[in-house]
PDB file of C-alpha atoms in Angstrom:
ATOM      1  CA  MET A   1     204.979 219.536 -17.733  1.00  0.00           C
ATOM      2  CA  GLU A   2     207.027 216.561 -16.768  1.00  0.00           C
ATOM      3  CA  ASN A   3     209.396 218.693 -14.760  1.00  0.00           C
ATOM      4  CA  ASN A   4     206.474 219.768 -13.224  1.00  0.00           C
ATOM      5  CA  PHE A   5     205.314 216.244 -11.849  1.00  0.00           C
ATOM      6  CA  ASP A   6     208.879 214.971 -11.671  1.00  0.00           C
ATOM      7  CA  GLU A   7     209.167 217.440  -8.429  1.00  0.00           C
ATOM      8  CA  ILE A   8     205.818 216.713  -7.089  1.00  0.00           C
ATOM      9  CA  PHE A   9     206.508 213.283  -6.949  1.00  0.00           C
ATOM     10  CA  MET A  10     209.900 213.659  -6.031  1.00  0.00           C
ATOM     11  CA  ARG A  11     208.586 215.320  -3.088  1.00  0.00           C
ATOM     12  CA  GLU A  12     206.883 212.452  -3.030  1.00  0.00           C
ATOM     13  CA  ALA A  13     209.668 210.046  -2.583  1.00  0.00           C
ATOM     14  CA  LEU A  14     211.253 212.605   0.307  1.00  0.00           C
ATOM     15  CA  CYS A  15     208.251 211.967   2.302  1.00  0.00           C
ATOM     16  CA  GLU A  16     209.364 208.839   2.200  1.00  0.00           C
ATOM     17  CA  ALA A  17     212.860 209.214   3.009  1.00  0.00           C
ATOM     18  CA  ILE A  18     212.052 211.478   5.636  1.00  0.00           C
ATOM     19  CA  MET A  19     209.921 208.523   7.118  1.00  0.00           C
ATOM     20  CA  ALA A  20     213.288 206.063   7.058  1.00  0.00           C
ATOM     21  CA  ARG A  21     216.059 209.055   8.230  1.00  0.00           C
ATOM     22  CA  ASP A  22     213.413 208.952  11.661  1.00  0.00           C
ATOM     23  CA  ILE A  23     213.674 205.032  11.872  1.00  0.00           C
ATOM     24  CA  ASP A  24     217.078 205.921  12.232  1.00  0.00           C
ATOM     25  CA  GLU A  25     218.226 204.376   8.252  1.00  0.00           C
ATOM     26  CA  VAL A  26     219.623 205.839   5.677  1.00  0.00           C
ATOM     27  CA  PRO A  27     217.394 208.671   4.283  1.00  0.00           C
ATOM     28  CA  VAL A  28     216.362 207.306   1.073  1.00  0.00           C
ATOM     29  CA  GLY A  29     212.849 206.945  -0.523  1.00  0.00           C
ATOM     30  CA  ALA A  30     211.104 206.138  -3.289  1.00  0.00           C
ATOM     31  CA  VAL A  31     207.413 206.031  -5.375  1.00  0.00           C
ATOM     32  CA  ILE A  32     206.875 204.119  -8.337  1.00  0.00           C
ATOM     33  CA  VAL A  33     203.823 206.286 -10.478  1.00  0.00           C
ATOM     34  CA  ARG A  34     201.623 205.066 -13.036  1.00  0.00           C
ATOM     35  CA  ASP A  35     199.479 206.988 -15.022  1.00  0.00           C
ATOM     36  CA  GLY A  36     200.127 209.382 -12.952  1.00  0.00           C
ATOM     37  CA  LYS A  37     199.267 207.993  -9.680  1.00  0.00           C
ATOM     38  CA  VAL A  38     201.279 207.066  -7.172  1.00  0.00           C
ATOM     39  CA  ILE A  39     200.982 202.902  -7.338  1.00  0.00           C
ATOM     40  CA  ALA A  40     204.320 202.314  -4.860  1.00  0.00           C
ATOM     41  CA  ARG A  41     205.937 204.272  -1.578  1.00  0.00           C
ATOM     42  CA  ALA A  42     208.874 202.249   0.155  1.00  0.00           C
ATOM     43  CA  HIS A  43     211.917 203.289   2.318  1.00  0.00           C
ATOM     44  CA  ASN A  44     214.782 202.108   3.224  1.00  0.00           C
ATOM     45  CA  THR A  45     214.776 199.311   5.448  1.00  0.00           C
ATOM     46  CA  ARG A  46     218.140 197.937   5.568  1.00  0.00           C
ATOM     47  CA  GLU A  47     219.105 198.435   9.476  1.00  0.00           C
ATOM     48  CA  SER A  48     215.788 197.265  10.459  1.00  0.00           C
ATOM     49  CA  ASP A  49     214.744 194.230   8.921  1.00  0.00           C
ATOM     50  CA  LYS A  50     218.190 193.413   9.092  1.00  0.00           C
ATOM     51  CA  ASN A  51     217.566 192.116   5.467  1.00  0.00           C
ATOM     52  CA  ALA A  52     220.621 194.013   2.905  1.00  0.00           C
ATOM     53  CA  LEU A  53     217.180 193.840   0.052  1.00  0.00           C
ATOM     54  CA  CYS A  54     215.252 196.146   1.941  1.00  0.00           C
ATOM     55  CA  HIS A  55     216.591 199.052  -0.557  1.00  0.00           C
ATOM     56  CA  ALA A  56     213.134 201.564  -1.027  1.00  0.00           C
ATOM     57  CA  GLU A  57     214.057 200.717  -4.307  1.00  0.00           C
ATOM     58  CA  ILE A  58     213.422 197.560  -4.953  1.00  0.00           C
ATOM     59  CA  LYS A  59     210.716 197.739  -1.844  1.00  0.00           C
ATOM     60  CA  ALA A  60     208.652 199.449  -3.339  1.00  0.00           C
ATOM     61  CA  ILE A  61     209.513 197.566  -6.835  1.00  0.00           C
ATOM     62  CA  ASN A  62     207.709 195.078  -5.066  1.00  0.00           C
ATOM     63  CA  ASP A  63     204.792 196.919  -3.951  1.00  0.00           C
ATOM     64  CA  ALA A  64     204.428 197.730  -8.069  1.00  0.00           C
ATOM     65  CA  CYS A  65     204.574 194.342  -9.181  1.00  0.00           C
ATOM     66  CA  SER A  66     201.917 193.107  -6.420  1.00  0.00           C
ATOM     67  CA  ALA A  67     199.387 196.268  -7.240  1.00  0.00           C
ATOM     68  CA  LEU A  68     199.600 195.750 -11.167  1.00  0.00           C
ATOM     69  CA  GLY A  69     199.537 191.439 -10.706  1.00  0.00           C
ATOM     70  CA  GLY A  70     202.800 190.922 -13.023  1.00  0.00           C
ATOM     71  CA  TRP A  71     206.552 191.743 -12.911  1.00  0.00           C
ATOM     72  CA  ARG A  72     206.064 194.187 -16.031  1.00  0.00           C
ATOM     73  CA  LEU A  73     206.348 197.473 -14.479  1.00  0.00           C
ATOM     74  CA  VAL A  74     205.301 198.897 -18.065  1.00  0.00           C
ATOM     75  CA  GLY A  75     204.582 202.615 -18.339  1.00  0.00           C
ATOM     76  CA  CYS A  76     205.246 203.195 -14.836  1.00  0.00           C
ATOM     77  CA  THR A  77     208.564 206.257 -13.340  1.00  0.00           C
ATOM     78  CA  LEU A  78     210.349 205.194 -10.115  1.00  0.00           C
ATOM     79  CA  TYR A  79     211.343 208.669  -7.890  1.00  0.00           C
ATOM     80  CA  VAL A  80     214.150 208.044  -5.571  1.00  0.00           C
ATOM     81  CA  THR A  81     215.983 209.717  -3.973  1.00  0.00           C
ATOM     82  CA  LEU A  82     218.933 209.220  -3.842  1.00  0.00           C
ATOM     83  CA  GLU A  83     220.702 207.346  -7.521  1.00  0.00           C
ATOM     84  CA  PRO A  84     220.424 203.515  -7.137  1.00  0.00           C
ATOM     85  CA  CYS A  85     223.053 201.313  -6.017  1.00  0.00           C
ATOM     86  CA  PRO A  86     223.745 198.301  -8.506  1.00  0.00           C
ATOM     87  CA  MET A  87     221.356 195.813  -6.819  1.00  0.00           C
ATOM     88  CA  CYS A  88     218.558 199.096  -7.799  1.00  0.00           C
ATOM     89  CA  ALA A  89     219.731 200.116 -10.660  1.00  0.00           C
ATOM     90  CA  GLY A  90     219.377 195.130 -12.249  1.00  0.00           C
ATOM     91  CA  ALA A  91     216.196 195.038 -10.141  1.00  0.00           C
ATOM     92  CA  ILE A  92     215.465 198.505 -12.096  1.00  0.00           C
ATOM     93  CA  ILE A  93     216.017 197.095 -15.664  1.00  0.00           C
ATOM     94  CA  ASN A  94     215.068 193.487 -14.640  1.00  0.00           C
ATOM     95  CA  SER A  95     211.334 194.828 -13.966  1.00  0.00           C
ATOM     96  CA  ARG A  96     211.627 197.476 -17.642  1.00  0.00           C
ATOM     97  CA  VAL A  97     210.886 200.805 -15.010  1.00  0.00           C
ATOM     98  CA  GLU A  98     211.039 202.435 -17.977  1.00  0.00           C
ATOM     99  CA  ARG A  99     211.838 206.007 -16.215  1.00  0.00           C
ATOM    100  CA  VAL A 100     213.793 206.500 -13.500  1.00  0.00           C
ATOM    101  CA  VAL A 101     213.876 209.569 -11.689  1.00  0.00           C
ATOM    102  CA  PHE A 102     216.628 210.458  -8.908  1.00  0.00           C
ATOM    103  CA  GLY A 103     218.093 213.380  -6.940  1.00  0.00           C
ATOM    104  CA  ALA A 104     221.257 212.604  -5.369  1.00  0.00           C
ATOM    105  CA  HIS A 105     223.540 211.564  -7.526  1.00  0.00           C
ATOM    106  CA  ASP A 106     225.526 208.557  -5.916  1.00  0.00           C
ATOM    107  CA  PHE A 107     229.588 208.796  -6.852  1.00  0.00           C
ATOM    108  CA  LYS A 108     231.111 205.556  -4.733  1.00  0.00           C
ATOM    109  CA  ALA A 109     227.841 203.725  -6.045  1.00  0.00           C
ATOM    110  CA  GLY A 110     225.273 205.145  -8.373  1.00  0.00           C
ATOM    111  CA  ALA A 111     224.848 202.668 -11.358  1.00  0.00           C
ATOM    112  CA  PHE A 112     222.850 205.543 -13.224  1.00  0.00           C
ATOM    113  CA  GLY A 113     226.092 207.307 -14.536  1.00  0.00           C
ATOM    114  CA  SER A 114     227.897 208.548 -11.460  1.00  0.00           C
ATOM    115  CA  MET A 115     230.206 205.611 -10.549  1.00  0.00           C
ATOM    116  CA  ILE A 116     229.065 202.771 -13.083  1.00  0.00           C
ATOM    117  CA  ASN A 117     226.076 203.312 -15.870  1.00  0.00           C
ATOM    118  CA  LEU A 118     223.686 199.592 -16.177  1.00  0.00           C
ATOM    119  CA  ASN A 119     222.413 201.423 -19.305  1.00  0.00           C
ATOM    120  CA  ASP A 120     225.849 201.144 -21.203  1.00  0.00           C
ATOM    121  CA  TYR A 121     224.954 197.528 -21.682  1.00  0.00           C
ATOM    122  CA  PRO A 122     222.894 195.555 -24.127  1.00  0.00           C
ATOM    123  CA  LEU A 123     220.203 195.183 -21.539  1.00  0.00           C
ATOM    124  CA  PHE A 124     216.888 197.145 -21.180  1.00  0.00           C
ATOM    125  CA  LYS A 125     217.996 201.012 -20.857  1.00  0.00           C
ATOM    126  CA  PRO A 126     215.624 202.939 -18.394  1.00  0.00           C
ATOM    127  CA  GLU A 127     215.757 206.531 -19.239  1.00  0.00           C
ATOM    128  CA  CYS A 128     217.195 208.440 -16.879  1.00  0.00           C
ATOM    129  CA  THR A 129     216.843 211.797 -14.797  1.00  0.00           C
ATOM    130  CA  GLY A 130     219.282 212.938 -12.358  1.00  0.00           C
ATOM    131  CA  GLY A 131     219.592 215.447 -10.138  1.00  0.00           C
ATOM    132  CA  VAL A 132     215.682 216.271  -9.326  1.00  0.00           C
ATOM    133  CA  LEU A 133     215.577 218.421  -5.811  1.00  0.00           C
ATOM    134  CA  GLY A 134     218.870 216.916  -6.293  1.00  0.00           C
ATOM    135  CA  ASP A 135     219.512 219.546  -3.762  1.00  0.00           C
ATOM    136  CA  GLU A 136     217.363 219.032  -0.977  1.00  0.00           C
ATOM    137  CA  CYS A 137     217.920 215.246  -1.144  1.00  0.00           C
ATOM    138  CA  ALA A 138     221.596 215.505  -1.141  1.00  0.00           C
ATOM    139  CA  SER A 139     220.747 217.613   2.334  1.00  0.00           C
ATOM    140  CA  LEU A 140     219.095 214.996   3.452  1.00  0.00           C
ATOM    141  CA  LEU A 141     221.715 212.472   3.591  1.00  0.00           C
ATOM    142  CA  THR A 142     224.406 215.114   5.175  1.00  0.00           C
ATOM    143  CA  GLU A 143     222.696 215.705   7.224  1.00  0.00           C
ATOM    144  CA  PHE A 144     221.857 212.273   8.701  1.00  0.00           C
ATOM    145  CA  PHE A 145     225.678 211.355   8.475  1.00  0.00           C
ATOM    146  CA  LYS A 146     226.437 214.630  10.083  1.00  0.00           C
ATOM    147  CA  THR A 147     224.114 213.854  12.783  1.00  0.00           C
ATOM    148  CA  LYS A 148     225.165 210.097  13.000  1.00  0.00           C
ATOM    149  CA  ARG A 149     229.090 210.153  13.114  1.00  0.00           C
ATOM    150  CA  ASN A 150     228.646 213.399  16.218  1.00  0.00           C
ATOM    151  CA  LYS A 151     226.914 210.560  18.080  1.00  0.00           C
TER     152      LYS A 151
END
């Protein structure tokens, strides 16, 4: 049953990624779920906001903390279309997100197993599941960068 929910909520994250693509941002989207309900959603706006911190995961964590009234995101699952980078993985660990589900692996900057694994360190360790709708998530990114190169 968890796998079915994972695909449903990853599709929500993909909708966010498409919104990022449509404003010429790297198409990464994230949603945070608690008790079967989306409590936060975001997409990359690093270029639009001219801010290195505006990754989908950071923005979603910020919104989830506001929604829950605290910094501990206990009982929450983060769905994100691309494996989190070290900055986002650090925010995930520090906010105590219990589970991370990501789509595409990021072999250049992924911090939950592809390049490095922050779960190897003596820190809070979220459960991680990678590759959920991975082909769809990766295709969105591939097409975005292919279009950028052709311009």
